[in-house]
Short mmCIF file of C-alpha atoms in Angstrom, two decimals:
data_model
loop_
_atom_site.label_atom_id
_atom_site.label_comp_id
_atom_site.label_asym_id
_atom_site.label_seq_id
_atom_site.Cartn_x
_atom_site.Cartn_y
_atom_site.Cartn_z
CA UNK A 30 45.59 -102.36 -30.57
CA UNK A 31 44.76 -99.34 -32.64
CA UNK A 32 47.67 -98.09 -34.89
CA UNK A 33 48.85 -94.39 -33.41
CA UNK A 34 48.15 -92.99 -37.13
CA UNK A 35 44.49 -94.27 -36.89
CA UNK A 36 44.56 -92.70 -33.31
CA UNK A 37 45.75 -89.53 -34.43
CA UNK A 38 43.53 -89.59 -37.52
CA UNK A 39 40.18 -90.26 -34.96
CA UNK A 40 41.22 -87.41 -32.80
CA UNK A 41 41.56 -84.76 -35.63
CA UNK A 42 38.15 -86.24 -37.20
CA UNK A 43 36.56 -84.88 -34.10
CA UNK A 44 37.88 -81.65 -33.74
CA UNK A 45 37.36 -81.01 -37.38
CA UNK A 46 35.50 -78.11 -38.44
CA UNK A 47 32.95 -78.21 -41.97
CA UNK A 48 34.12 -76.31 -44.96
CA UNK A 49 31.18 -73.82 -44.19
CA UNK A 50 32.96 -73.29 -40.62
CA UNK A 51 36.55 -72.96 -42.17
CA UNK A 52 34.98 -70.25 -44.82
CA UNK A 53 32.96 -68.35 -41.89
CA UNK A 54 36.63 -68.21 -40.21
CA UNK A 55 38.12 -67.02 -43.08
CA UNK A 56 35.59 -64.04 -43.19
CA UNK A 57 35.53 -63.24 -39.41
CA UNK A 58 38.98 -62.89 -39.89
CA UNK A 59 38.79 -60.64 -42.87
CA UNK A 60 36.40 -58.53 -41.25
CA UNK A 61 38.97 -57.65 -38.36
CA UNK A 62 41.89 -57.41 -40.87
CA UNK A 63 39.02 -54.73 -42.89
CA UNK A 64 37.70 -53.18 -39.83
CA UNK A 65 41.37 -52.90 -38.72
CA UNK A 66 42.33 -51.42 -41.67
CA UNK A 67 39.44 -48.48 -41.83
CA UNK A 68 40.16 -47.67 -38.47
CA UNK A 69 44.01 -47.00 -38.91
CA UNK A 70 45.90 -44.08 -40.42
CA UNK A 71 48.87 -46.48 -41.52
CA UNK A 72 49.36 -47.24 -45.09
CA UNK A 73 50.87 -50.59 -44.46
CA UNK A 74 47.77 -51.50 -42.38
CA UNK A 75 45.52 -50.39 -45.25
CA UNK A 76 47.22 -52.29 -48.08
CA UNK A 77 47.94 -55.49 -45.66
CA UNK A 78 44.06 -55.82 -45.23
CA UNK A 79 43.50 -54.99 -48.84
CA UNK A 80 46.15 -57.43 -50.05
CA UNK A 81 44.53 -60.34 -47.53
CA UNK A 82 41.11 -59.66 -49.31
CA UNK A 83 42.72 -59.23 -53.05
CA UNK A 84 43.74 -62.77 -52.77
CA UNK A 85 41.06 -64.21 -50.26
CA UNK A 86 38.36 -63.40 -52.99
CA UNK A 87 40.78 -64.46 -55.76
CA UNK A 88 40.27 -67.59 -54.58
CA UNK A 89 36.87 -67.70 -53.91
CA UNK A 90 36.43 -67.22 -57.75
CA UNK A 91 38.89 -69.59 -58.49
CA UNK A 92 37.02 -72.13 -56.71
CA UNK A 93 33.76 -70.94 -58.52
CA UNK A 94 35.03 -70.72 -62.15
CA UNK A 95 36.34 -74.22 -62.03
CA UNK A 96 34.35 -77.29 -63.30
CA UNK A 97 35.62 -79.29 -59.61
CA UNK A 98 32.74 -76.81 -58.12
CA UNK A 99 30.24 -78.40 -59.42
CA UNK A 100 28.98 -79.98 -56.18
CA UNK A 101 27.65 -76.14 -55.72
CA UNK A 102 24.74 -75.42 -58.25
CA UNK A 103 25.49 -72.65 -61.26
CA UNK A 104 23.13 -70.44 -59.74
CA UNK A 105 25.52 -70.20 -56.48
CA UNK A 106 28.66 -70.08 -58.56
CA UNK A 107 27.59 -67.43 -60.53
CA UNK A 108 26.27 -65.05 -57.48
CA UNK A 109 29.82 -65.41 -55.93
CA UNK A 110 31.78 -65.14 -58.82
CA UNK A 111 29.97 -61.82 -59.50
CA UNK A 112 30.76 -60.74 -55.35
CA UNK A 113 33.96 -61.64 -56.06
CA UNK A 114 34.75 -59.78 -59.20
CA UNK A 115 32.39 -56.51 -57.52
CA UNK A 116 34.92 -56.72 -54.63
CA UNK A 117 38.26 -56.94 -55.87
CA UNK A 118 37.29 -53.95 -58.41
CA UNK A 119 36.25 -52.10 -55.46
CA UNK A 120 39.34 -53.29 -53.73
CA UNK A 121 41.04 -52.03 -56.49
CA UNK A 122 40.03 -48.92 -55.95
CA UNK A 123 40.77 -48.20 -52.60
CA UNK A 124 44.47 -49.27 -53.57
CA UNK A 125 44.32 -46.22 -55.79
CA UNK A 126 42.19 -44.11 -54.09
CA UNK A 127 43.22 -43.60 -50.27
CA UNK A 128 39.91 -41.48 -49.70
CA UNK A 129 37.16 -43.86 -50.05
CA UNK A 130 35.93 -45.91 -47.54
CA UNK A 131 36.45 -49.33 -46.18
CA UNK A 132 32.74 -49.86 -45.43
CA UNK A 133 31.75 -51.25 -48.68
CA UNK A 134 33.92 -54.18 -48.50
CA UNK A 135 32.95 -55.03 -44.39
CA UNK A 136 29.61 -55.21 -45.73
CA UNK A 137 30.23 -57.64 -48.43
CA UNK A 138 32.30 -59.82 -46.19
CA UNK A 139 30.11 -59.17 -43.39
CA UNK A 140 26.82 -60.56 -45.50
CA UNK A 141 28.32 -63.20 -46.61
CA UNK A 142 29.57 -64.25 -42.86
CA UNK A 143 26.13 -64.08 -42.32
CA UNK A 144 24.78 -66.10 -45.18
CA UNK A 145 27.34 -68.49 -44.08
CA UNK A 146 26.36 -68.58 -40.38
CA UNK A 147 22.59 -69.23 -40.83
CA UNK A 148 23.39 -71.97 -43.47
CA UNK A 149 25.59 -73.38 -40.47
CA UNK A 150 23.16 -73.59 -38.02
CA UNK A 151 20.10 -74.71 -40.40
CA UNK A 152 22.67 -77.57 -41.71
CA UNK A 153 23.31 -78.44 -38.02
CA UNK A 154 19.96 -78.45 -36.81
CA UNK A 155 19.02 -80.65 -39.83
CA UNK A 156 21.59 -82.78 -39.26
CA UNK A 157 19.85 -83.42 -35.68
CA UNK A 158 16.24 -84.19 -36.68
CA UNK A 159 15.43 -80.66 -35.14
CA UNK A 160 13.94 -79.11 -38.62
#
């Protein structure tokens, strides 16, 4: 008889995403909260979406600057400490400056989606024999 914990535990395990899924969901939903943002008129829009991504790559860098990262090599740290920092100063900005455009930061977030996606699929197609 299998425990229900253990039960539980196997049927989570399966439905578990990887932590390169889980990031690529955290930036598909930044883009809308972005996109949602350039597209609206309303303050509170604007600095919800600016606020989301203030803190979303505040933690990015966070997990970057810290030694427990080291499973990711320097050279990786480094590149997204630096999109990190380049992003909250713009985002920054645009708290200050109402005029400029959104754009800069959906093309951040939407390159790294990107960068995130193909290393998805290249891990999972590796992970079946097919490369």
């Amino acid at each position: 008889m299998i425990h229900p914990a253990m039960r539980a535990y196997q049927a989570v395990s399966e439905t578990a995403i990887s932590g390169r899924d889980a990031d690529a969901a955290c930036f598909r939903l930044l883009l809308i909260e972005l996109e949602k943002a350039r597209d609206s008129t309303d303050p509170a829009v604007r600095s919800a979406a600016l606020d989301k991504h203030q803190q979303m790559w505040g933690l990015i860098m966070k997990a970057n600057i810290s030694e427990t990262g080291a499973a990711t090599p320097l050279e990786d740290r480094e590149l997204f400490i630096r999109l990190a920092d380049q992003a909250q100063r713009y985002g920054i900005k645009l708290l200050v400056d109402p005029s400029l455009s959104f754009d800069p930061l959906i093309d951040i977030a939407q390159n790294v989606l990107e960068g995130l996606e193909t290393a998805s699929v290249t891990e999972s197609d590796m992970s079946y024999g097919i490369l």
